[in-house]
Amino acid sequence: MTKTKLKSYLGGRWQEGEGEGEALLDPATEEVLARASSDGLVRPLALEFARTEGGPALRALTFKQRGDLVQKTAALLQKNRDELIDLSMANGGNTRSDAKFDIDGAIATLQAFAEIGAAIGDKRILVDGEAIQLGRAPRLVGQHVLTTRRGVAVHVNAFNFPAWGLAEKAAVALLAGIPVLTKPATSSSLVAHRLFELLVEAQIWPKGSISLLMGRAGDLVECLEGQDCLAFTGGASTASLLRNTPGVVLRGTRINVEADSLNAAVLGPDVSPDSETYDFFLKDVLRDMTQKAGQKCTAIRRVLVPEALSERFRDDLADRLAAVVVGNPRTEGVRMGPLATSSQKATVLEGLSLLARDGRLVHSRPGLKPEGVPKGKGFFVSPTLLEVEPGADAPSVHSHEVFGPAATIVPFDGSAAQAVELVSRGAGGLVSSIYSEDVPFVSETMLGLAPFHGRLFLGSAKIAELSPGPGTVLPGLVHGGPGRAGNGEELGGERGLAFYMQRTAIEGSRPVIDRILKQEGA
Ligand code: NAP
């Protein structure tokens, strides 16, 4: 495996940053895998190259043609899937199953947007709704249309999904016809770098339409202009810095933020512990706590269980957590790997001590000895389950996201009103879930929670066999959430294209508007 300094792909060529660069590690063993530096790279030139070379080339293509390129990208990833999975295991501390979740998620998202491109067809603009008659006579109408913005889409990604995070943003932007500059999180950027090497070698995309900045962002975001779009995934404090950059504040750079979220799962009072729905709930909570060592923006952090069931649920979950083997993802039998970095480990441990002030520890393994790891190495944290007293205030549980293998049981009185009150203390989330067969309970809880969430998952025995659970983000459904979650919205099928396009109301004579739209294939 390479230990070289990884280059950025900017201005249509590979460019090396100055200095030694930052180390990219294997978080299970702390072995240095490669280095990355962006020092000395000139961001404004790279952005201008994308705007002037990539933009026109992409806009010359129709949605269908761009969809074909997205499909070729998916096929390229599929062809190199095994290599990408290995890199994701090495640089992300992912188990094979976690790594597949990332790589296969990327492929599936690309395929979904390729299909959307094919369905839209040979058009370059989108018509939004029907023409509206504006005057007394039908010949004066207003028609909304969407055209591609003339800037560049800068994508700043989080460390936890190096492939999916990159692909879910890039697929939408490229299909919309805007060039992309991706900045992966430095610590886990080996996968993004290899993906770009493959893409550049395969020459799928026109020159200037894809760029990669390895290493720190530097002044990248400060250089954005009014037609540019910035899509960010990461922590709320970084989001707040980005929202206050001159492009966003003064020049109208569009920004979309996917940030923290205290996702909740609610068990309905109708669910008996020997039912299929209870089992489904238990499995989903267990999976969200341990998959990717809990480093999933959509993972369940607060588990609302009716008081009468909380003891039984606590014991069932604790038993299952105790059986999870933690260690080096390459070791046979390991089900949960390490956290991605030493600083994530420190932040998670700090967060856990904060949560512990609100309640008591139900499951944790002090002195955890991860399997297959040199003594003292790796950024491992034990799966940790906490519980608060019924009716406790628990301020940290409802306001502090611990981005690791942890969750807190919050007993409640079994009413929809209290479930809504407790979950909405999270102040806006990506996804929450309700597991119940009682439709009036589901309906009241769902309607109460909807304004606080981008997605709600209704779990019941009827869908248990079919469902990937609330933690899986799907390309056809919106991803994002209000308030704490950043107020952003991504994906959602064709809806996602609108972020990279300008909606314009065209007012005029119907025959003229119709002729223009026909000419554009719209
Ligand atoms: P972070 O520190 O905010 O980093 C996220 C990205 O921002 C990285 O690429 C980072 O680059 C970059 N960055 C940092 N400072 C920057 C600056 N001043 N200008 C431009 N870019 C900058 O987040 P994190 O701690 O790595 O990620 C964990 C957080 O992400 C969690 O709190 C989680 O809630 C959130 N998350 C949300 C979602 C979602 O979809 N809503 C998904 C995953 C994670 P470097 O790596 O080079 O510093």
Coordinates of C-alpha atoms and ligand atoms in Angstrom, one line a residue:
M1 CA 0.0 0.0 0.0
T2 CA 1.2 3.5 -0.9
K3 CA 2.9 5.7 1.8
T4 CA 3.4 8.5 -0.7
K5 CA 2.0 12.0 -0.5
L6 CA -1.3 11.9 -2.3
K7 CA -1.8 14.5 -5.0
S8 CA -4.9 16.7 -5.6
Y9 CA -6.5 16.8 -9.0
L10 CA -7.1 20.5 -9.8
G11 CA -7.1 22.5 -13.0
G12 CA -7.3 19.3 -15.0
R13 CA -4.0 17.9 -13.7
W14 CA -2.5 16.2 -10.6
Q15 CA -0.8 18.7 -8.3
E16 CA 1.2 18.0 -5.2
G17 CA 0.9 20.1 -2.0
E18 CA 4.0 21.4 -0.3
G19 CA 5.6 20.1 2.9
E20 CA 5.4 16.7 4.5
G21 CA 1.6 16.6 4.7
E22 CA -0.7 15.0 7.3
A23 CA -0.6 11.3 8.0
L24 CA -3.6 9.1 6.9
L25 CA -3.7 6.2 9.4
D26 CA -5.1 2.7 9.8
P27 CA -7.2 3.5 12.9
A28 CA -7.0 -0.1 14.1
T29 CA -3.2 -0.3 14.1
E30 CA -2.1 3.4 13.8
E31 CA 0.1 2.4 10.8
V32 CA 0.7 5.4 8.4
L33 CA -0.8 4.5 5.0
A34 CA -0.2 7.7 3.1
R35 CA 0.1 11.5 3.5
A36 CA -1.8 14.5 2.2
S37 CA -1.1 18.2 1.9
S38 CA -2.8 21.0 0.2
D39 CA -0.2 23.7 1.1
G40 CA 0.7 25.9 -1.7
L41 CA -2.2 24.8 -4.0
V42 CA -4.0 27.8 -5.6
R43 CA -7.7 27.3 -5.0
P44 CA -9.0 30.3 -6.9
L45 CA -7.3 29.0 -10.1
A46 CA -8.8 25.6 -9.6
L47 CA -12.3 27.0 -9.1
E48 CA -12.0 29.2 -12.1
F49 CA -10.9 26.3 -14.3
A50 CA -13.9 24.3 -13.2
R51 CA -16.3 27.2 -13.9
T52 CA -14.9 28.1 -17.3
E53 CA -13.9 24.6 -18.6
G54 CA -16.1 22.1 -16.8
G55 CA -19.2 24.2 -16.6
P56 CA -19.8 24.8 -20.4
A57 CA -18.8 21.2 -21.2
L58 CA -21.3 19.8 -18.8
R59 CA -24.1 22.2 -19.8
A60 CA -23.7 21.3 -23.4
L61 CA -24.9 17.8 -22.5
T62 CA -28.5 16.8 -21.8
F63 CA -29.7 15.2 -18.6
K64 CA -29.8 11.9 -20.3
Q65 CA -26.2 12.2 -21.6
R66 CA -25.0 13.3 -18.1
G67 CA -26.9 10.4 -16.7
D68 CA -25.0 8.1 -19.0
L69 CA -21.7 9.4 -17.5
V70 CA -23.1 8.9 -14.0
Q71 CA -23.9 5.3 -15.0
K72 CA -20.4 4.8 -16.3
T73 CA -19.0 6.1 -13.0
A74 CA -21.2 3.6 -11.1
A75 CA -19.9 0.8 -13.4
L76 CA -16.3 1.9 -12.8
L77 CA -16.8 1.7 -9.0
Q78 CA -18.5 -1.6 -9.3
K79 CA -15.5 -2.9 -11.3
N80 CA -13.1 -1.8 -8.6
R81 CA -15.3 -2.5 -5.7
D82 CA -13.0 -5.0 -4.0
E83 CA -10.0 -2.7 -4.0
L84 CA -12.2 0.2 -2.7
I85 CA -13.6 -2.0 0.1
D86 CA -10.0 -3.0 1.1
L87 CA -9.0 0.7 1.2
S88 CA -12.1 1.6 3.2
M89 CA -11.3 -1.1 5.8
A90 CA -7.7 0.0 6.1
N91 CA -8.1 3.8 6.3
G92 CA -11.6 3.9 7.9
G93 CA -11.3 1.1 10.4
N94 CA -14.4 -0.4 8.8
T95 CA -15.4 -4.0 9.0
R96 CA -15.9 -5.6 5.6
S97 CA -19.7 -5.2 6.1
D98 CA -19.3 -1.5 7.1
A99 CA -17.0 -0.9 4.1
K100 CA -19.5 -2.5 1.7
F101 CA -22.2 -0.3 3.2
D102 CA -20.2 2.8 2.1
I103 CA -19.0 1.5 -1.4
D104 CA -22.2 -0.2 -2.4
G105 CA -24.2 2.8 -1.1
A106 CA -22.1 5.0 -3.5
I107 CA -22.7 2.7 -6.4
A108 CA -26.5 2.4 -5.7
T109 CA -26.8 6.2 -5.4
L110 CA -24.9 6.8 -8.7
Q111 CA -27.2 4.2 -10.4
A112 CA -30.3 5.9 -9.0
F113 CA -29.3 9.3 -10.4
A114 CA -28.3 7.8 -13.7
E115 CA -31.8 6.5 -14.0
I116 CA -33.2 9.9 -13.1
G117 CA -31.2 11.4 -15.9
A118 CA -32.5 8.8 -18.3
A119 CA -36.1 9.4 -17.2
I120 CA -35.7 13.2 -17.7
G121 CA -34.3 12.6 -21.1
D122 CA -32.6 14.9 -23.7
K123 CA -33.4 18.2 -22.0
R124 CA -31.1 20.9 -20.6
I125 CA -33.6 22.7 -18.6
L126 CA -36.4 21.6 -16.3
V127 CA -39.9 22.9 -16.3
D128 CA -41.4 23.4 -12.8
G129 CA -45.1 22.9 -12.7
E130 CA -47.8 24.0 -15.1
A131 CA -48.0 27.5 -16.8
I132 CA -50.2 29.8 -14.8
Q133 CA -52.6 32.1 -16.6
L134 CA -51.8 35.7 -15.4
G135 CA -54.3 37.9 -17.2
R136 CA -57.8 37.9 -18.5
A137 CA -56.8 36.0 -21.6
P138 CA -54.9 32.7 -21.6
R139 CA -52.1 34.1 -23.8
L140 CA -50.3 35.8 -20.8
V141 CA -48.8 33.1 -18.6
G142 CA -46.1 32.6 -16.0
Q143 CA -44.0 29.5 -16.2
H144 CA -41.3 28.4 -13.7
V145 CA -38.2 26.9 -15.2
L146 CA -34.9 25.6 -13.7
T147 CA -31.6 26.2 -15.4
T148 CA -28.1 25.1 -14.3
R149 CA -26.1 27.6 -12.2
R150 CA -22.9 28.9 -13.8
G151 CA -20.6 28.2 -10.9
V152 CA -18.9 25.3 -9.3
A153 CA -20.2 22.9 -6.7
V154 CA -17.8 22.6 -3.8
H155 CA -18.4 19.5 -1.7
V156 CA -16.9 19.3 1.8
N157 CA -17.4 15.8 3.1
A158 CA -17.3 14.1 6.5
F159 CA -14.8 11.3 7.4
N160 CA -17.4 8.6 8.0
F161 CA -18.6 7.8 4.4
P162 CA -15.6 8.6 2.1
A163 CA -17.2 6.9 -0.9
W164 CA -21.0 7.3 -0.4
G165 CA -20.6 10.9 0.9
L166 CA -18.7 11.8 -2.2
A167 CA -21.0 10.0 -4.6
E168 CA -24.3 11.2 -3.2
K169 CA -23.2 14.8 -3.6
A170 CA -21.4 14.4 -6.9
A171 CA -24.1 12.4 -8.6
V172 CA -26.7 15.1 -8.1
A173 CA -24.5 18.0 -9.0
L174 CA -23.0 16.4 -12.1
L175 CA -26.5 15.3 -13.3
A176 CA -27.6 18.9 -12.8
G177 CA -24.7 20.0 -15.1
I178 CA -22.5 21.8 -12.6
P179 CA -18.7 21.0 -12.2
V180 CA -17.7 19.5 -8.8
L181 CA -14.7 20.1 -6.6
T182 CA -14.6 17.5 -3.8
K183 CA -12.8 18.0 -0.5
P184 CA -12.9 14.8 1.5
A185 CA -12.2 14.7 5.2
T186 CA -8.4 14.4 5.4
S187 CA -8.2 11.5 7.8
S188 CA -10.1 9.0 5.6
S189 CA -9.4 10.4 2.2
L190 CA -7.6 7.4 0.7
V191 CA -10.8 6.0 -0.8
A192 CA -11.7 9.4 -2.4
H193 CA -8.2 9.7 -3.8
R194 CA -8.3 6.2 -5.4
L195 CA -11.7 6.8 -6.7
F196 CA -10.5 10.0 -8.5
E197 CA -7.4 8.1 -9.9
L198 CA -9.8 5.7 -11.4
L199 CA -12.1 8.4 -12.8
V200 CA -9.3 10.4 -14.2
E201 CA -7.8 7.4 -15.9
A202 CA -11.1 6.3 -17.3
Q203 CA -11.7 9.8 -18.8
I204 CA -15.4 9.6 -18.2
W205 CA -16.0 13.3 -17.4
P206 CA -15.2 16.3 -19.6
K207 CA -12.1 18.3 -18.5
G208 CA -12.8 20.6 -15.6
S209 CA -15.9 18.9 -14.5
I210 CA -14.4 17.0 -11.6
S211 CA -11.7 18.2 -9.2
L212 CA -10.3 16.9 -5.9
L213 CA -8.6 18.8 -3.1
M214 CA -6.6 16.5 -0.8
G215 CA -5.7 17.9 2.7
R216 CA -7.0 20.9 4.4
A217 CA -9.5 23.3 2.8
G218 CA -7.5 26.5 3.5
D219 CA -9.1 29.4 1.7
L220 CA -11.2 27.2 -0.6
V221 CA -14.6 28.4 0.7
E222 CA -13.5 32.0 1.0
C223 CA -13.0 32.1 -2.8
L224 CA -16.6 31.1 -3.7
E225 CA -18.7 33.4 -5.8
G226 CA -22.5 34.0 -6.2
Q227 CA -23.2 31.3 -8.8
D228 CA -21.3 28.6 -6.8
C229 CA -22.9 26.1 -4.5
L230 CA -21.3 24.7 -1.3
A231 CA -22.6 21.4 0.2
F232 CA -21.1 20.6 3.5
T233 CA -21.4 17.6 5.8
G234 CA -19.7 17.7 9.2
G235 CA -19.9 19.2 12.6
A236 CA -22.1 22.2 13.6
S237 CA -19.1 24.4 14.6
T238 CA -17.5 24.0 11.2
A239 CA -20.8 24.7 9.5
S240 CA -21.1 27.9 11.4
L241 CA -17.7 29.0 10.2
L242 CA -18.7 28.2 6.6
R243 CA -22.0 30.0 6.9
N244 CA -20.0 33.1 7.8
T245 CA -17.6 33.2 4.8
P246 CA -17.8 36.2 2.4
G247 CA -19.2 34.1 -0.5
V248 CA -22.2 33.0 1.5
V249 CA -22.8 36.2 3.5
L250 CA -22.0 38.8 0.8
R251 CA -22.1 37.2 -2.6
G252 CA -25.0 34.7 -2.4
T253 CA -23.1 31.4 -2.6
R254 CA -25.7 28.8 -2.0
I255 CA -25.0 26.6 1.0
N256 CA -26.4 23.3 2.2
V257 CA -25.5 21.9 5.6
E258 CA -25.8 18.4 6.9
A259 CA -24.7 18.5 10.5
D260 CA -25.3 16.9 13.9
S261 CA -28.5 15.0 14.8
L262 CA -29.8 13.3 17.9
N263 CA -31.9 10.7 16.1
A264 CA -34.5 8.9 18.2
A265 CA -36.3 5.6 18.0
V266 CA -39.7 5.3 19.7
L267 CA -41.2 2.0 20.8
G268 CA -45.0 2.1 20.8
P269 CA -46.9 1.0 24.0
D270 CA -48.8 -1.6 22.0
V271 CA -45.6 -3.6 21.2
S272 CA -45.2 -6.8 23.2
P273 CA -41.6 -8.1 23.8
D274 CA -42.4 -11.4 22.0
S275 CA -43.6 -9.7 18.9
E276 CA -41.8 -9.4 15.5
T277 CA -42.0 -5.6 15.8
Y278 CA -40.1 -5.6 19.1
D279 CA -37.4 -7.8 17.5
F280 CA -37.2 -5.5 14.6
F281 CA -36.8 -2.5 16.9
L282 CA -34.1 -4.3 19.0
K283 CA -32.1 -5.2 15.8
D284 CA -32.3 -1.7 14.4
V285 CA -31.0 -0.1 17.7
L286 CA -28.2 -2.7 17.9
R287 CA -27.2 -2.2 14.3
D288 CA -27.2 1.6 14.6
M289 CA -25.0 1.5 17.8
T290 CA -22.4 -0.8 16.3
Q291 CA -22.4 -0.4 12.5
K292 CA -19.4 1.8 11.5
A293 CA -18.8 2.0 15.3
G294 CA -21.8 4.3 15.6
Q295 CA -20.2 6.9 13.3
K296 CA -23.4 7.3 11.2
C297 CA -25.1 10.7 11.0
T298 CA -28.5 8.8 11.0
A299 CA -27.7 6.4 13.9
I300 CA -30.2 6.1 16.8
R301 CA -28.9 8.0 19.8
R302 CA -32.0 8.2 22.0
V303 CA -34.2 5.1 22.5
L304 CA -37.6 5.9 23.8
V305 CA -39.2 2.8 25.5
P306 CA -42.4 2.7 27.5
E307 CA -41.6 2.6 31.2
A308 CA -43.3 -0.8 31.6
L309 CA -40.9 -2.3 29.0
S310 CA -37.7 -0.5 29.7
E311 CA -36.2 -3.1 32.1
R312 CA -36.8 -6.0 29.6
F313 CA -35.5 -3.9 26.7
R314 CA -32.4 -2.8 28.6
D315 CA -31.5 -6.4 29.4
D316 CA -32.2 -7.7 25.9
L317 CA -30.0 -4.9 24.3
A318 CA -27.2 -5.3 26.9
D319 CA -27.1 -9.0 26.2
R320 CA -26.7 -8.4 22.5
L321 CA -24.1 -5.7 22.9
A322 CA -22.1 -8.0 25.1
A323 CA -21.8 -10.4 22.2
V324 CA -20.4 -7.9 19.8
V325 CA -16.7 -8.6 19.1
V326 CA -14.7 -5.4 18.9
G327 CA -11.3 -5.3 17.2
N328 CA -9.2 -5.1 14.0
P329 CA -11.7 -5.4 11.1
R330 CA -9.4 -7.9 9.4
T331 CA -9.6 -10.4 12.3
E332 CA -12.1 -13.2 11.9
G333 CA -15.3 -12.7 13.9
V334 CA -14.9 -9.0 14.6
R335 CA -18.2 -7.1 14.3
M336 CA -17.1 -3.6 15.3
G337 CA -14.0 -1.7 14.4
P338 CA -12.3 1.4 15.9
L339 CA -13.3 5.0 15.6
A340 CA -11.8 6.9 12.7
T341 CA -9.2 9.1 14.5
S342 CA -7.7 9.6 17.9
S343 CA -9.4 13.0 18.2
Q344 CA -12.8 11.3 17.5
K345 CA -12.0 8.9 20.3
A346 CA -11.2 11.7 22.7
T347 CA -14.4 13.6 21.7
V348 CA -16.5 10.5 22.1
L349 CA -15.1 9.7 25.5
E350 CA -15.7 13.3 26.6
G351 CA -19.2 13.1 25.3
L352 CA -19.9 9.9 27.2
S353 CA -18.8 11.4 30.5
L354 CA -21.2 14.2 29.8
L355 CA -24.1 11.8 29.1
A356 CA -23.2 9.8 32.2
R357 CA -24.1 12.8 34.3
D358 CA -27.7 12.5 33.1
G359 CA -28.1 8.8 33.8
R360 CA -26.4 5.5 34.5
L361 CA -24.3 3.1 32.5
V362 CA -26.1 -0.1 31.5
H363 CA -23.4 -1.6 29.3
S364 CA -19.8 -0.7 28.7
R365 CA -16.5 -2.6 28.8
P366 CA -13.8 -0.8 30.8
G367 CA -10.4 -2.0 29.8
L368 CA -11.7 -3.3 26.5
K369 CA -9.1 -5.5 24.7
P370 CA -9.8 -5.3 21.0
E371 CA -9.1 -8.5 19.0
G372 CA -6.2 -8.7 16.6
V373 CA -4.7 -5.4 17.6
P374 CA -1.1 -4.6 18.8
K375 CA -1.3 -3.8 22.6
G376 CA -2.3 -0.2 23.2
K377 CA -2.9 0.6 19.6
G378 CA -6.0 1.7 17.8
F379 CA -8.8 4.2 18.4
F380 CA -11.3 1.8 20.1
V381 CA -14.3 2.6 22.2
S382 CA -16.6 0.1 23.9
P383 CA -20.2 -0.1 22.8
T384 CA -21.9 1.9 25.5
L385 CA -25.5 1.9 26.6
L386 CA -26.9 4.4 29.1
E387 CA -30.3 4.9 30.7
V388 CA -32.0 7.9 32.3
E389 CA -34.7 7.9 35.0
P390 CA -38.3 8.2 33.8
G391 CA -39.1 11.9 33.7
A392 CA -35.5 13.0 34.1
D393 CA -34.5 16.3 32.5
A394 CA -31.4 14.8 30.9
P395 CA -30.2 17.9 29.2
S396 CA -27.1 16.4 27.6
V397 CA -28.9 13.4 26.3
H398 CA -31.2 15.6 24.4
S399 CA -28.6 18.1 23.2
H400 CA -25.2 16.4 22.9
E401 CA -24.5 14.1 20.0
V402 CA -21.9 11.4 20.8
F403 CA -20.6 10.3 17.3
G404 CA -19.7 6.8 18.3
P405 CA -21.1 3.4 19.5
A406 CA -23.4 4.8 22.1
A407 CA -27.1 5.3 22.8
T408 CA -29.3 6.2 25.8
I409 CA -32.6 4.6 26.8
V410 CA -35.2 7.2 27.7
P411 CA -38.2 5.6 29.4
F412 CA -41.5 7.5 28.7
D413 CA -45.1 7.2 29.8
G414 CA -46.2 5.5 26.5
S415 CA -48.2 8.5 25.2
A416 CA -47.6 10.0 21.8
A417 CA -47.7 13.5 23.4
Q418 CA -44.7 12.7 25.7
A419 CA -42.8 10.9 22.9
V420 CA -43.2 14.0 20.7
E421 CA -42.2 16.3 23.6
L422 CA -39.0 14.3 24.4
V423 CA -37.9 13.7 20.8
S424 CA -38.4 17.3 19.8
R425 CA -36.0 18.4 22.5
G426 CA -33.3 17.3 20.0
A427 CA -34.1 20.5 18.2
G428 CA -34.2 19.2 14.7
G429 CA -32.9 15.9 13.3
L430 CA -32.2 13.9 10.2
V431 CA -34.4 10.9 11.0
S432 CA -36.4 9.4 13.8
S433 CA -38.4 6.2 13.9
I434 CA -41.6 4.9 15.4
Y435 CA -42.1 1.2 15.9
S436 CA -45.7 0.3 16.5
E437 CA -48.7 -1.4 15.0
D438 CA -51.1 1.1 16.6
V439 CA -52.1 3.4 13.8
P440 CA -53.5 6.2 16.0
F441 CA -50.3 6.2 18.1
V442 CA -48.2 6.2 14.9
S443 CA -50.2 9.0 13.4
E444 CA -50.1 11.3 16.4
T445 CA -46.4 10.8 16.9
M446 CA -45.6 11.1 13.2
L447 CA -47.5 14.3 12.8
G448 CA -46.0 15.8 15.9
L449 CA -42.4 14.9 14.9
A450 CA -42.6 15.7 11.2
P451 CA -41.8 19.4 11.6
F452 CA -38.6 18.5 13.4
H453 CA -37.2 16.0 10.9
G454 CA -36.2 15.5 7.3
R455 CA -37.3 11.8 7.4
L456 CA -39.5 9.6 9.6
F457 CA -39.3 5.8 9.6
L458 CA -42.4 3.9 10.5
G459 CA -41.3 0.4 11.7
S460 CA -43.7 -2.5 11.9
A461 CA -43.7 -6.2 11.4
K462 CA -45.2 -5.7 8.0
I463 CA -42.0 -4.2 6.6
A464 CA -39.4 -5.9 8.8
E465 CA -38.2 -8.3 6.1
L466 CA -37.9 -5.6 3.5
S467 CA -36.5 -2.6 5.3
P468 CA -32.8 -1.5 5.6
G469 CA -33.8 0.4 8.8
P470 CA -33.8 4.1 9.6
G471 CA -30.0 4.4 9.4
T472 CA -29.8 3.9 5.6
V473 CA -30.1 7.0 3.5
L474 CA -31.9 6.4 0.2
P475 CA -31.3 8.3 -3.0
G476 CA -35.0 8.8 -3.7
L477 CA -35.8 10.2 -0.3
V478 CA -34.6 13.5 1.1
H479 CA -31.6 13.5 3.4
G480 CA -31.2 16.5 5.8
G481 CA -33.1 18.0 8.6
P482 CA -34.1 21.2 10.3
G483 CA -32.5 23.0 13.2
R484 CA -29.5 21.3 14.7
A485 CA -29.3 19.0 11.7
G486 CA -28.3 22.0 9.6
N487 CA -31.5 22.9 7.9
G488 CA -30.3 21.2 4.7
E489 CA -31.8 18.9 2.2
E490 CA -30.0 16.6 -0.2
L491 CA -31.0 13.8 -2.5
G492 CA -34.8 13.2 -2.7
G493 CA -34.5 12.0 -6.3
E494 CA -35.1 14.7 -8.9
R495 CA -35.8 17.3 -6.1
G496 CA -32.0 17.2 -5.3
L497 CA -31.2 18.8 -8.6
A498 CA -32.8 22.1 -7.6
F499 CA -30.0 23.0 -5.3
Y500 CA -27.6 23.3 -8.2
M501 CA -30.1 25.1 -10.5
Q502 CA -31.8 28.5 -10.5
R503 CA -35.6 28.6 -10.4
T504 CA -36.8 31.4 -12.6
A505 CA -40.4 32.6 -13.3
I506 CA -40.8 33.4 -17.0
E507 CA -43.7 35.8 -17.7
G508 CA -44.9 36.4 -21.2
S509 CA -46.9 35.1 -24.1
R510 CA -47.7 31.4 -24.0
P511 CA -46.8 30.7 -27.6
V512 CA -43.4 32.3 -27.2
I513 CA -42.6 30.5 -23.9
D514 CA -43.9 27.2 -25.4
R515 CA -41.6 27.6 -28.5
I516 CA -38.6 28.3 -26.4
L517 CA -39.2 25.3 -24.1
K518 CA -39.8 23.0 -27.0
Q519 CA -36.6 24.1 -28.6
E520 CA -34.8 23.2 -25.3
G521 CA -36.6 19.8 -25.3
A522 CA -38.3 20.7 -22.0
Ligands
NAP1 P1 -15.8 18.5 10.7 O1 -14.6 18.7 11.6 O2 -16.8 19.6 10.7 O3 -15.2 18.1 9.3 C1 -16.0 17.9 8.2 C2 -15.3 18.4 6.9 O4 -15.1 19.8 7.0 C3 -14.0 17.8 6.7 O5 -13.8 17.6 5.3 C4 -13.0 18.9 7.2 O6 -11.8 18.8 6.6 C5 -13.8 20.1 6.7 N1 -13.4 21.3 7.4 C6 -13.0 21.5 8.7 N2 -12.8 22.8 8.9 C7 -13.0 23.5 7.7 C8 -12.9 24.8 7.3 N3 -12.6 25.8 8.2 N4 -13.2 25.1 6.0 C9 -13.6 24.2 5.2 N5 -13.7 22.9 5.5 C10 -13.4 22.5 6.8 O7 -16.6 17.2 11.1 P2 -16.1 15.9 11.8 O8 -15.9 16.1 13.2 O9 -15.0 15.4 11.0 O10 -17.4 15.0 11.4 C11 -18.2 14.6 12.4 C12 -19.5 15.3 12.4 O11 -20.2 15.3 11.1 C13 -20.5 14.7 13.3 O12 -20.8 15.6 14.4 C14 -21.7 14.3 12.6 O13 -22.9 14.7 13.2 C15 -21.5 15.1 11.3 N6 -22.1 14.3 10.2 C16 -23.2 14.6 9.6 C17 -23.7 13.9 8.6 C18 -25.0 14.3 7.9 O14 -25.3 13.8 6.8 N7 -25.8 15.2 8.5 C19 -23.0 12.8 8.1 C20 -21.8 12.5 8.7 C21 -21.3 13.3 9.7 P3 -10.5 18.1 7.4 O15 -10.8 16.7 7.5 O16 -9.4 18.4 6.4 O17 -10.4 18.9 8.7

